[in-house]
Amino acid sequence: MLQLGIVGLPNVGKSTLFNALTAAGADAANYPFCTVEPNVGIVEVPDARLAKLAEIVEPKRTVPAVVQFVDIAGLVKGASSGEGLGNKFLANIRETDAIVHVVRCFDDPDVLHVMGSVDPVRDREVIEFELALADLATVEKRLDRTRRAAKAADKEALNELPALERAHAVLSEGKGLWEGGLTAEQRALLVPLSLLTAKPVLYAANVTDHELMGEEGAHLRALRTAVSGSGEPAQIVPFSAKIEAELAELPPEDRSEFLASLGLESAGLDRLIHAGYALLGLQTYFTAGEQEVRAWTIHKGDTAPKAAAVIHTDFERGFIRAETVGFDEFVDLRGWKAARDKGAVRAEGKEYLVKDGDVLLFRFNV
């Protein structure tokens, strides 16, 4: 399951976005620190292919892939030294796969800004600086123990020490690890620490509904320039918290018509999740049987046994083969029987790289 942690300054639309995405009912009000306890919500991944498979197979149940969103209190300048509330909850997002950084990109005198003015470039820097300082505290604790172990000639500590020292130097300057020039091997050694600034970032740019439907405003353009010039592995997804809130109140069957009336092809939820999949190199495969049609999330480049492991580790351990047919062929031939009769089903072994949209049936023995 893809996990995304939502961060940002107070009052930029974080909780409104969370409510719209998850219908979890988190408080959303026009004052700072509205979110106190972390909110966790599960959202279905929108994928029209799943409904087509269910129509053909007619299973007892249909199970989409899901994304978990974790929303914490807004961070403020000085959070790492105790200002505000958000820093207390950073541990709640350390295990997430990526960070969703909500940035306000619209002017409205009726909506307070905790820093007194709207400046998405400054706001981005404030949050990233606080995340870097939070990571620095984590690295310093690990570094002390590792240095002592290295003096005792511990091989593991000697191997890890250069990565920690490099990370410490970068974070001490208030920079994120993504701009620290660490090698792939060094980044791998730091993975167990779940450092926030080592995670990919999705910027959710909260714009007005008029801007979303028309030309980008100055604030969004400034944010794009800052992110593209930094070399950060990130994507920017414009959304309107107002539109998302209105969408969440509509029944599902009316949402497409509402979006079309605004000239929009998709909701912010769809774009945010799809951007997350792209950023993290994720893809979807399906299983389709009488009991269940289900979507599964894996990484691009995963082999058939790795894909099987997301169902159950026994499937990987006792993997024999994967019976495979592409989504389009499965739909065109109306299911497994015709696909087999037409020779469209392939028997793939352990080296097979699963493709997005593959419909798979695993054979295993344990």
mmCIF file of N, CA and C in Angstrom, residues 55-177:
data_model
loop_
_atom_site.group_PDB
_atom_site.id
_atom_site.type_symbol
_atom_site.label_atom_id
_atom_site.label_comp_id
_atom_site.label_asym_id
_atom_site.label_seq_id
_atom_site.Cartn_x
_atom_site.Cartn_y
_atom_site.Cartn_z
ATOM 1 N N GLU A 55 -16.874 -6.390 -14.549
ATOM 2 C CA GLU A 55 -18.027 -6.572 -15.436
ATOM 3 C C GLU A 55 -17.935 -7.902 -16.179
ATOM 4 N N ILE A 56 -16.724 -8.275 -16.564
ATOM 5 C CA ILE A 56 -16.515 -9.516 -17.315
ATOM 6 C C ILE A 56 -16.557 -10.740 -16.406
ATOM 7 N N VAL A 57 -15.832 -10.674 -15.294
ATOM 8 C CA VAL A 57 -15.669 -11.834 -14.417
ATOM 9 C C VAL A 57 -16.867 -12.039 -13.490
ATOM 10 N N GLU A 58 -17.526 -10.929 -13.124
ATOM 11 C CA GLU A 58 -18.639 -10.978 -12.171
ATOM 12 C C GLU A 58 -18.246 -11.664 -10.866
ATOM 13 N N PRO A 59 -17.246 -11.110 -10.183
ATOM 14 C CA PRO A 59 -16.759 -11.729 -8.934
ATOM 15 C C PRO A 59 -17.686 -11.429 -7.769
ATOM 16 N N LYS A 60 -17.446 -12.110 -6.657
ATOM 17 C CA LYS A 60 -18.224 -11.841 -5.444
ATOM 18 C C LYS A 60 -17.841 -10.494 -4.849
ATOM 19 N N ARG A 61 -16.599 -10.076 -5.061
ATOM 20 C CA ARG A 61 -16.205 -8.751 -4.571
ATOM 21 C C ARG A 61 -15.116 -8.166 -5.453
ATOM 22 N N THR A 62 -15.035 -6.847 -5.448
ATOM 23 C CA THR A 62 -14.030 -6.117 -6.207
ATOM 24 C C THR A 62 -13.221 -5.268 -5.233
ATOM 25 N N VAL A 63 -11.903 -5.403 -5.280
ATOM 26 C CA VAL A 63 -11.042 -4.738 -4.298
ATOM 27 C C VAL A 63 -10.027 -3.842 -5.019
ATOM 28 N N PRO A 64 -10.154 -2.537 -4.893
ATOM 29 C CA PRO A 64 -9.176 -1.641 -5.522
ATOM 30 C C PRO A 64 -7.884 -1.561 -4.724
ATOM 31 N N ALA A 65 -6.839 -1.066 -5.345
ATOM 32 C CA ALA A 65 -5.636 -0.709 -4.595
ATOM 33 C C ALA A 65 -5.966 0.509 -3.746
ATOM 34 N N VAL A 66 -5.213 0.722 -2.681
ATOM 35 C CA VAL A 66 -5.499 1.849 -1.797
ATOM 36 C C VAL A 66 -4.226 2.626 -1.484
ATOM 37 N N VAL A 67 -4.432 3.882 -1.075
ATOM 38 C CA VAL A 67 -3.355 4.759 -0.627
ATOM 39 C C VAL A 67 -3.696 5.231 0.776
ATOM 40 N N GLN A 68 -2.705 5.250 1.642
ATOM 41 C CA GLN A 68 -2.908 5.780 2.993
ATOM 42 C C GLN A 68 -2.321 7.187 3.081
ATOM 43 N N PHE A 69 -3.144 8.134 3.531
ATOM 44 C CA PHE A 69 -2.695 9.502 3.759
ATOM 45 C C PHE A 69 -2.592 9.747 5.257
ATOM 46 N N VAL A 70 -1.495 10.377 5.676
ATOM 47 C CA VAL A 70 -1.299 10.739 7.078
ATOM 48 C C VAL A 70 -1.124 12.253 7.144
ATOM 49 N N ASP A 71 -2.032 12.918 7.836
ATOM 50 C CA ASP A 71 -2.025 14.371 7.953
ATOM 51 C C ASP A 71 -1.617 14.744 9.370
ATOM 52 N N ILE A 72 -0.581 15.589 9.507
ATOM 53 C CA ILE A 72 -0.133 16.006 10.837
ATOM 54 C C ILE A 72 -0.339 17.508 11.005
ATOM 55 N N ALA A 73 -0.202 17.981 12.226
ATOM 56 C CA ALA A 73 -0.342 19.404 12.506
ATOM 57 C C ALA A 73 0.647 20.213 11.672
ATOM 58 N N GLY A 74 0.254 21.436 11.345
ATOM 59 C CA GLY A 74 1.105 22.288 10.519
ATOM 60 C C GLY A 74 2.439 22.580 11.182
ATOM 61 N N LEU A 75 3.484 22.573 10.368
ATOM 62 C CA LEU A 75 4.811 22.947 10.854
ATOM 63 C C LEU A 75 4.993 24.454 10.715
ATOM 64 N N VAL A 76 5.767 25.041 11.606
ATOM 65 C CA VAL A 76 6.058 26.464 11.515
ATOM 66 C C VAL A 76 7.559 26.672 11.652
ATOM 67 N N LYS A 77 8.006 27.881 11.343
ATOM 68 C CA LYS A 77 9.407 28.215 11.526
ATOM 69 C C LYS A 77 9.771 28.047 12.994
ATOM 70 N N GLY A 78 10.814 27.284 13.266
ATOM 71 C CA GLY A 78 11.212 27.003 14.637
ATOM 72 C C GLY A 78 10.611 25.733 15.200
ATOM 73 N N ALA A 79 9.933 24.949 14.345
ATOM 74 C CA ALA A 79 9.288 23.716 14.821
ATOM 75 C C ALA A 79 10.297 22.773 15.455
ATOM 76 N N SER A 80 11.493 22.722 14.890
ATOM 77 C CA SER A 80 12.507 21.797 15.394
ATOM 78 C C SER A 80 12.973 22.159 16.804
ATOM 79 N N SER A 81 12.742 23.425 17.207
ATOM 80 C CA SER A 81 13.127 23.843 18.556
ATOM 81 C C SER A 81 11.916 24.002 19.463
ATOM 82 N N GLY A 82 10.777 23.453 19.033
ATOM 83 C CA GLY A 82 9.615 23.420 19.910
ATOM 84 C C GLY A 82 8.489 24.352 19.556
ATOM 85 N N GLU A 83 8.645 25.188 18.516
ATOM 86 C CA GLU A 83 7.553 26.079 18.125
ATOM 87 C C GLU A 83 6.429 25.285 17.465
ATOM 88 N N GLY A 84 5.180 25.645 17.805
ATOM 89 C CA GLY A 84 4.044 24.986 17.164
ATOM 90 C C GLY A 84 3.858 23.563 17.656
ATOM 91 N N LEU A 85 3.138 22.786 16.862
ATOM 92 C CA LEU A 85 2.772 21.437 17.266
ATOM 93 C C LEU A 85 3.248 20.348 16.321
ATOM 94 N N GLY A 86 3.436 20.701 15.044
ATOM 95 C CA GLY A 86 3.678 19.677 14.027
ATOM 96 C C GLY A 86 4.910 18.830 14.255
ATOM 97 N N ASN A 87 5.963 19.422 14.824
ATOM 98 C CA ASN A 87 7.204 18.672 14.998
ATOM 99 C C ASN A 87 7.018 17.460 15.902
ATOM 100 N N LYS A 88 6.014 17.520 16.794
ATOM 101 C CA LYS A 88 5.761 16.405 17.703
ATOM 102 C C LYS A 88 5.271 15.163 16.956
ATOM 103 N N PHE A 89 4.743 15.386 15.758
ATOM 104 C CA PHE A 89 4.109 14.288 15.047
ATOM 105 C C PHE A 89 4.884 13.834 13.804
ATOM 106 N N LEU A 90 6.097 14.337 13.639
ATOM 107 C CA LEU A 90 6.876 13.948 12.460
ATOM 108 C C LEU A 90 7.126 12.451 12.424
ATOM 109 N N ALA A 91 7.195 11.818 13.594
ATOM 110 C CA ALA A 91 7.407 10.369 13.636
ATOM 111 C C ALA A 91 6.292 9.632 12.917
ATOM 112 N N ASN A 92 5.108 10.236 12.860
ATOM 113 C CA ASN A 92 3.973 9.587 12.220
ATOM 114 C C ASN A 92 4.120 9.498 10.706
ATOM 115 N N ILE A 93 4.990 10.317 10.131
ATOM 116 C CA ILE A 93 5.151 10.272 8.672
ATOM 117 C C ILE A 93 6.525 9.740 8.258
ATOM 118 N N ARG A 94 7.321 9.303 9.206
ATOM 119 C CA ARG A 94 8.648 8.790 8.838
ATOM 120 C C ARG A 94 8.575 7.500 8.040
ATOM 121 N N GLU A 95 7.526 6.726 8.243
ATOM 122 C CA GLU A 95 7.422 5.446 7.543
ATOM 123 C C GLU A 95 6.682 5.567 6.214
ATOM 124 N N THR A 96 6.284 6.759 5.819
ATOM 125 C CA THR A 96 5.579 6.923 4.547
ATOM 126 C C THR A 96 6.550 6.812 3.380
ATOM 127 N N ASP A 97 5.996 6.547 2.189
ATOM 128 C CA ASP A 97 6.827 6.387 0.989
ATOM 129 C C ASP A 97 7.253 7.719 0.396
ATOM 130 N N ALA A 98 6.420 8.733 0.558
ATOM 131 C CA ALA A 98 6.712 10.049 -0.014
ATOM 132 C C ALA A 98 6.006 11.112 0.814
ATOM 133 N N ILE A 99 6.432 12.353 0.619
ATOM 134 C CA ILE A 99 5.866 13.493 1.321
ATOM 135 C C ILE A 99 4.979 14.283 0.360
ATOM 136 N N VAL A 100 3.770 14.606 0.803
ATOM 137 C CA VAL A 100 2.917 15.548 0.077
ATOM 138 C C VAL A 100 3.020 16.885 0.813
ATOM 139 N N HIS A 101 3.671 17.839 0.173
ATOM 140 C CA HIS A 101 3.877 19.160 0.776
ATOM 141 C C HIS A 101 2.829 20.110 0.202
ATOM 142 N N VAL A 102 1.851 20.464 1.032
ATOM 143 C CA VAL A 102 0.791 21.372 0.585
ATOM 144 C C VAL A 102 1.287 22.804 0.712
ATOM 145 N N VAL A 103 1.200 23.543 -0.381
ATOM 146 C CA VAL A 103 1.700 24.920 -0.434
ATOM 147 C C VAL A 103 0.572 25.839 -0.895
ATOM 148 N N ARG A 104 0.352 26.903 -0.186
ATOM 149 C CA ARG A 104 -0.679 27.867 -0.584
ATOM 150 C C ARG A 104 -0.160 28.743 -1.706
ATOM 151 N N CYS A 105 -0.920 28.800 -2.794
ATOM 152 C CA CYS A 105 -0.521 29.584 -3.965
ATOM 153 C C CYS A 105 -1.633 30.536 -4.395
ATOM 154 N N PHE A 106 -2.368 31.076 -3.439
ATOM 155 C CA PHE A 106 -3.419 32.036 -3.777
ATOM 156 C C PHE A 106 -3.489 33.120 -2.705
ATOM 157 N N ASP A 107 -3.936 34.313 -3.111
ATOM 158 C CA ASP A 107 -4.144 35.434 -2.195
ATOM 159 C C ASP A 107 -5.615 35.508 -1.816
ATOM 160 N N ASP A 108 -5.880 35.706 -0.534
ATOM 161 C CA ASP A 108 -7.237 35.899 -0.046
ATOM 162 C C ASP A 108 -7.143 36.529 1.336
ATOM 163 N N PRO A 109 -7.516 37.807 1.460
ATOM 164 C CA PRO A 109 -7.396 38.488 2.756
ATOM 165 C C PRO A 109 -8.251 37.871 3.849
ATOM 166 N N ASP A 110 -9.258 37.087 3.460
ATOM 167 C CA ASP A 110 -10.136 36.472 4.451
ATOM 168 C C ASP A 110 -9.576 35.156 5.006
ATOM 169 N N VAL A 111 -8.503 34.647 4.400
ATOM 170 C CA VAL A 111 -7.885 33.403 4.867
ATOM 171 C C VAL A 111 -6.520 33.737 5.452
ATOM 172 N N LEU A 112 -6.361 33.558 6.745
ATOM 173 C CA LEU A 112 -5.134 33.939 7.438
ATOM 174 C C LEU A 112 -3.938 33.150 6.932
ATOM 175 N N HIS A 113 -2.775 33.774 6.948
ATOM 176 C CA HIS A 113 -1.516 33.070 6.675
ATOM 177 C C HIS A 113 -0.637 33.235 7.897
ATOM 178 N N VAL A 114 -0.099 32.142 8.393
ATOM 179 C CA VAL A 114 0.634 32.151 9.654
ATOM 180 C C VAL A 114 1.863 33.056 9.607
ATOM 181 N N MET A 115 2.397 33.330 8.409
ATOM 182 C CA MET A 115 3.570 34.197 8.300
ATOM 183 C C MET A 115 3.213 35.583 7.775
ATOM 184 N N GLY A 116 1.926 35.866 7.676
ATOM 185 C CA GLY A 116 1.488 37.220 7.367
ATOM 186 C C GLY A 116 1.350 37.552 5.904
ATOM 187 N N SER A 117 1.902 36.723 5.021
ATOM 188 C CA SER A 117 1.796 36.981 3.585
ATOM 189 C C SER A 117 1.940 35.666 2.833
ATOM 190 N N VAL A 118 1.492 35.667 1.584
ATOM 191 C CA VAL A 118 1.572 34.462 0.756
ATOM 192 C C VAL A 118 2.855 34.490 -0.057
ATOM 193 N N ASP A 119 3.709 33.494 0.150
ATOM 194 C CA ASP A 119 4.971 33.373 -0.583
ATOM 195 C C ASP A 119 5.336 31.895 -0.626
ATOM 196 N N PRO A 120 4.903 31.174 -1.665
ATOM 197 C CA PRO A 120 5.120 29.722 -1.698
ATOM 198 C C PRO A 120 6.587 29.317 -1.708
ATOM 199 N N VAL A 121 7.453 30.127 -2.289
ATOM 200 C CA VAL A 121 8.876 29.802 -2.319
ATOM 201 C C VAL A 121 9.451 29.850 -0.906
ATOM 202 N N ARG A 122 9.124 30.913 -0.174
ATOM 203 C CA ARG A 122 9.568 31.011 1.226
ATOM 204 C C ARG A 122 8.969 29.897 2.070
ATOM 205 N N ASP A 123 7.666 29.644 1.877
ATOM 206 C CA ASP A 123 7.000 28.607 2.668
ATOM 207 C C ASP A 123 7.644 27.241 2.439
ATOM 208 N N ARG A 124 7.972 26.953 1.202
ATOM 209 C CA ARG A 124 8.639 25.681 0.871
ATOM 210 C C ARG A 124 9.967 25.576 1.609
ATOM 211 N N GLU A 125 10.732 26.653 1.613
ATOM 212 C CA GLU A 125 12.032 26.638 2.264
ATOM 213 C C GLU A 125 11.905 26.466 3.778
ATOM 214 N N VAL A 126 10.883 27.074 4.369
ATOM 215 C CA VAL A 126 10.674 26.949 5.811
ATOM 216 C C VAL A 126 10.425 25.495 6.190
ATOM 217 N N ILE A 127 9.535 24.837 5.458
ATOM 218 C CA ILE A 127 9.203 23.444 5.773
ATOM 219 C C ILE A 127 10.404 22.532 5.553
ATOM 220 N N GLU A 128 11.095 22.715 4.437
ATOM 221 C CA GLU A 128 12.234 21.847 4.148
ATOM 222 C C GLU A 128 13.359 22.053 5.163
ATOM 223 N N PHE A 129 13.541 23.278 5.633
ATOM 224 C CA PHE A 129 14.556 23.541 6.658
ATOM 225 C C PHE A 129 14.195 22.817 7.956
ATOM 226 N N GLU A 130 12.932 22.855 8.346
ATOM 227 C CA GLU A 130 12.504 22.190 9.576
ATOM 228 C C GLU A 130 12.616 20.668 9.458
ATOM 229 N N LEU A 131 12.302 20.129 8.286
ATOM 230 C CA LEU A 131 12.458 18.687 8.085
ATOM 231 C C LEU A 131 13.932 18.295 8.147
ATOM 232 N N ALA A 132 14.787 19.156 7.592
ATOM 233 C CA ALA A 132 16.226 18.877 7.632
ATOM 234 C C ALA A 132 16.736 18.870 9.073
ATOM 235 N N LEU A 133 16.279 19.812 9.891
ATOM 236 C CA LEU A 133 16.717 19.852 11.285
ATOM 237 C C LEU A 133 16.193 18.650 12.066
ATOM 238 N N ALA A 134 14.987 18.211 11.752
ATOM 239 C CA ALA A 134 14.456 17.009 12.400
ATOM 240 C C ALA A 134 15.289 15.794 12.031
ATOM 241 N N ASP A 135 15.672 15.694 10.753
ATOM 242 C CA ASP A 135 16.546 14.606 10.318
ATOM 243 C C ASP A 135 17.915 14.698 10.974
ATOM 244 N N LEU A 136 18.407 15.919 11.152
ATOM 245 C CA LEU A 136 19.724 16.110 11.767
ATOM 246 C C LEU A 136 19.754 15.519 13.167
ATOM 247 N N ALA A 137 18.679 15.719 13.933
ATOM 248 C CA ALA A 137 18.618 15.162 15.286
ATOM 249 C C ALA A 137 18.673 13.633 15.245
ATOM 250 N N THR A 138 18.003 13.040 14.272
ATOM 251 C CA THR A 138 18.016 11.579 14.125
ATOM 252 C C THR A 138 19.409 11.081 13.762
ATOM 253 N N VAL A 139 20.045 11.759 12.816
ATOM 254 C CA VAL A 139 21.373 11.348 12.356
ATOM 255 C C VAL A 139 22.407 11.513 13.466
ATOM 256 N N GLU A 140 22.304 12.589 14.242
ATOM 257 C CA GLU A 140 23.274 12.810 15.316
ATOM 258 C C GLU A 140 23.246 11.688 16.356
ATOM 259 N N LYS A 141 22.049 11.227 16.693
ATOM 260 C CA LYS A 141 21.946 10.126 17.652
ATOM 261 C C LYS A 141 22.603 8.865 17.108
ATOM 262 N N ARG A 142 22.340 8.584 15.838
ATOM 263 C CA ARG A 142 22.914 7.381 15.223
ATOM 264 C C ARG A 142 24.421 7.533 15.059
ATOM 265 N N LEU A 143 24.856 8.730 14.733
ATOM 266 C CA LEU A 143 26.277 8.972 14.492
ATOM 267 C C LEU A 143 27.105 8.744 15.748
ATOM 268 N N ASP A 144 26.608 9.189 16.876
ATOM 269 C CA ASP A 144 27.340 8.991 18.143
ATOM 270 C C ASP A 144 27.575 7.508 18.401
ATOM 271 N N ARG A 145 26.515 6.703 18.255
ATOM 272 C CA ARG A 145 26.653 5.260 18.506
ATOM 273 C C ARG A 145 27.581 4.607 17.486
ATOM 274 N N THR A 146 27.459 5.034 16.228
ATOM 275 C CA THR A 146 28.254 4.423 15.162
ATOM 276 C C THR A 146 29.735 4.747 15.315
ATOM 277 N N ARG A 147 30.041 5.962 15.714
ATOM 278 C CA ARG A 147 31.448 6.329 15.919
ATOM 279 C C ARG A 147 32.077 5.491 17.025
ATOM 280 N N ARG A 148 31.334 5.280 18.106
ATOM 281 C CA ARG A 148 31.868 4.459 19.199
ATOM 282 C C ARG A 148 32.096 3.022 18.723
ATOM 283 N N ALA A 149 31.149 2.500 17.948
ATOM 284 C CA ALA A 149 31.295 1.133 17.444
ATOM 285 C C ALA A 149 32.441 1.034 16.450
ATOM 286 N N ALA A 150 32.632 2.085 15.650
ATOM 287 C CA ALA A 150 33.706 2.075 14.658
ATOM 288 C C ALA A 150 35.080 2.062 15.328
ATOM 289 N N LYS A 151 35.199 2.746 16.457
ATOM 290 C CA LYS A 151 36.470 2.748 17.190
ATOM 291 C C LYS A 151 36.812 1.356 17.692
ATOM 292 N N ALA A 152 35.776 0.546 17.889
ATOM 293 C CA ALA A 152 35.988 -0.837 18.329
ATOM 294 C C ALA A 152 36.136 -1.780 17.134
ATOM 295 N N ALA A 153 36.324 -1.185 15.945
ATOM 296 C CA ALA A 153 36.570 -1.941 14.710
ATOM 297 C C ALA A 153 35.364 -2.776 14.261
ATOM 298 N N ASP A 154 34.159 -2.323 14.615
ATOM 299 C CA ASP A 154 32.949 -3.006 14.153
ATOM 300 C C ASP A 154 32.793 -2.769 12.642
ATOM 301 N N LYS A 155 32.760 -3.852 11.858
ATOM 302 C CA LYS A 155 32.744 -3.735 10.403
ATOM 303 C C LYS A 155 31.503 -3.007 9.884
ATOM 304 N N GLU A 156 30.367 -3.322 10.466
ATOM 305 C CA GLU A 156 29.120 -2.682 10.022
ATOM 306 C C GLU A 156 29.164 -1.179 10.288
ATOM 307 N N ALA A 157 29.679 -0.802 11.442
ATOM 308 C CA ALA A 157 29.783 0.612 11.796
ATOM 309 C C ALA A 157 30.776 1.333 10.875
ATOM 310 N N LEU A 158 31.890 0.687 10.589
ATOM 311 C CA LEU A 158 32.878 1.289 9.693
ATOM 312 C C LEU A 158 32.304 1.509 8.292
ATOM 313 N N ASN A 159 31.423 0.613 7.875
ATOM 314 C CA ASN A 159 30.799 0.741 6.562
ATOM 315 C C ASN A 159 29.757 1.866 6.541
ATOM 316 N N GLU A 160 29.054 2.032 7.642
ATOM 317 C CA GLU A 160 27.963 3.009 7.725
ATOM 318 C C GLU A 160 28.453 4.420 8.024
ATOM 319 N N LEU A 161 29.585 4.539 8.684
ATOM 320 C CA LEU A 161 30.056 5.833 9.190
ATOM 321 C C LEU A 161 30.198 6.911 8.115
ATOM 322 N N PRO A 162 30.809 6.653 6.944
ATOM 323 C CA PRO A 162 30.932 7.708 5.941
ATOM 324 C C PRO A 162 29.583 8.259 5.475
ATOM 325 N N ALA A 163 28.596 7.399 5.350
ATOM 326 C CA ALA A 163 27.264 7.852 4.923
ATOM 327 C C ALA A 163 26.649 8.767 5.975
ATOM 328 N N LEU A 164 26.794 8.395 7.240
ATOM 329 C CA LEU A 164 26.242 9.217 8.311
ATOM 330 C C LEU A 164 26.956 10.558 8.409
ATOM 331 N N GLU A 165 28.264 10.544 8.245
ATOM 332 C CA GLU A 165 29.018 11.799 8.325
ATOM 333 C C GLU A 165 28.665 12.727 7.174
ATOM 334 N N ARG A 166 28.471 12.158 5.983
ATOM 335 C CA ARG A 166 28.069 12.973 4.844
ATOM 336 C C ARG A 166 26.666 13.544 5.065
ATOM 337 N N ALA A 167 25.750 12.712 5.551
ATOM 338 C CA ALA A 167 24.386 13.168 5.820
ATOM 339 C C ALA A 167 24.394 14.267 6.879
ATOM 340 N N HIS A 168 25.218 14.102 7.906
ATOM 341 C CA HIS A 168 25.299 15.093 8.982
ATOM 342 C C HIS A 168 25.780 16.434 8.433
ATOM 343 N N ALA A 169 26.763 16.398 7.558
ATOM 344 C CA ALA A 169 27.295 17.640 6.988
ATOM 345 C C ALA A 169 26.232 18.371 6.165
ATOM 346 N N VAL A 170 25.478 17.624 5.380
ATOM 347 C CA VAL A 170 24.438 18.231 4.536
ATOM 348 C C VAL A 170 23.314 18.810 5.391
ATOM 349 N N LEU A 171 22.827 18.020 6.327
ATOM 350 C CA LEU A 171 21.706 18.446 7.159
ATOM 351 C C LEU A 171 22.083 19.609 8.075
ATOM 352 N N SER A 172 23.339 19.682 8.482
ATOM 353 C CA SER A 172 23.797 20.774 9.341
ATOM 354 C C SER A 172 23.681 22.123 8.645
ATOM 355 N N GLU A 173 23.658 22.101 7.323
ATOM 356 C CA GLU A 173 23.488 23.335 6.542
ATOM 357 C C GLU A 173 22.023 23.634 6.266
ATOM 358 N N GLY A 174 21.130 22.826 6.853
ATOM 359 C CA GLY A 174 19.710 23.041 6.634
ATOM 360 C C GLY A 174 19.228 22.577 5.279
ATOM 361 N N LYS A 175 19.998 21.722 4.627
ATOM 362 C CA LYS A 175 19.643 21.219 3.299
ATOM 363 C C LYS A 175 19.062 19.813 3.402
ATOM 364 N N GLY A 176 18.244 19.459 2.420
ATOM 365 C CA GLY A 176 17.708 18.121 2.356
ATOM 366 C C GLY A 176 18.724 17.147 1.796
ATOM 367 N N LEU A 177 18.585 15.877 2.121
ATOM 368 C CA LEU A 177 19.553 14.874 1.668
ATOM 369 C C LEU A 177 19.540 14.694 0.164
#
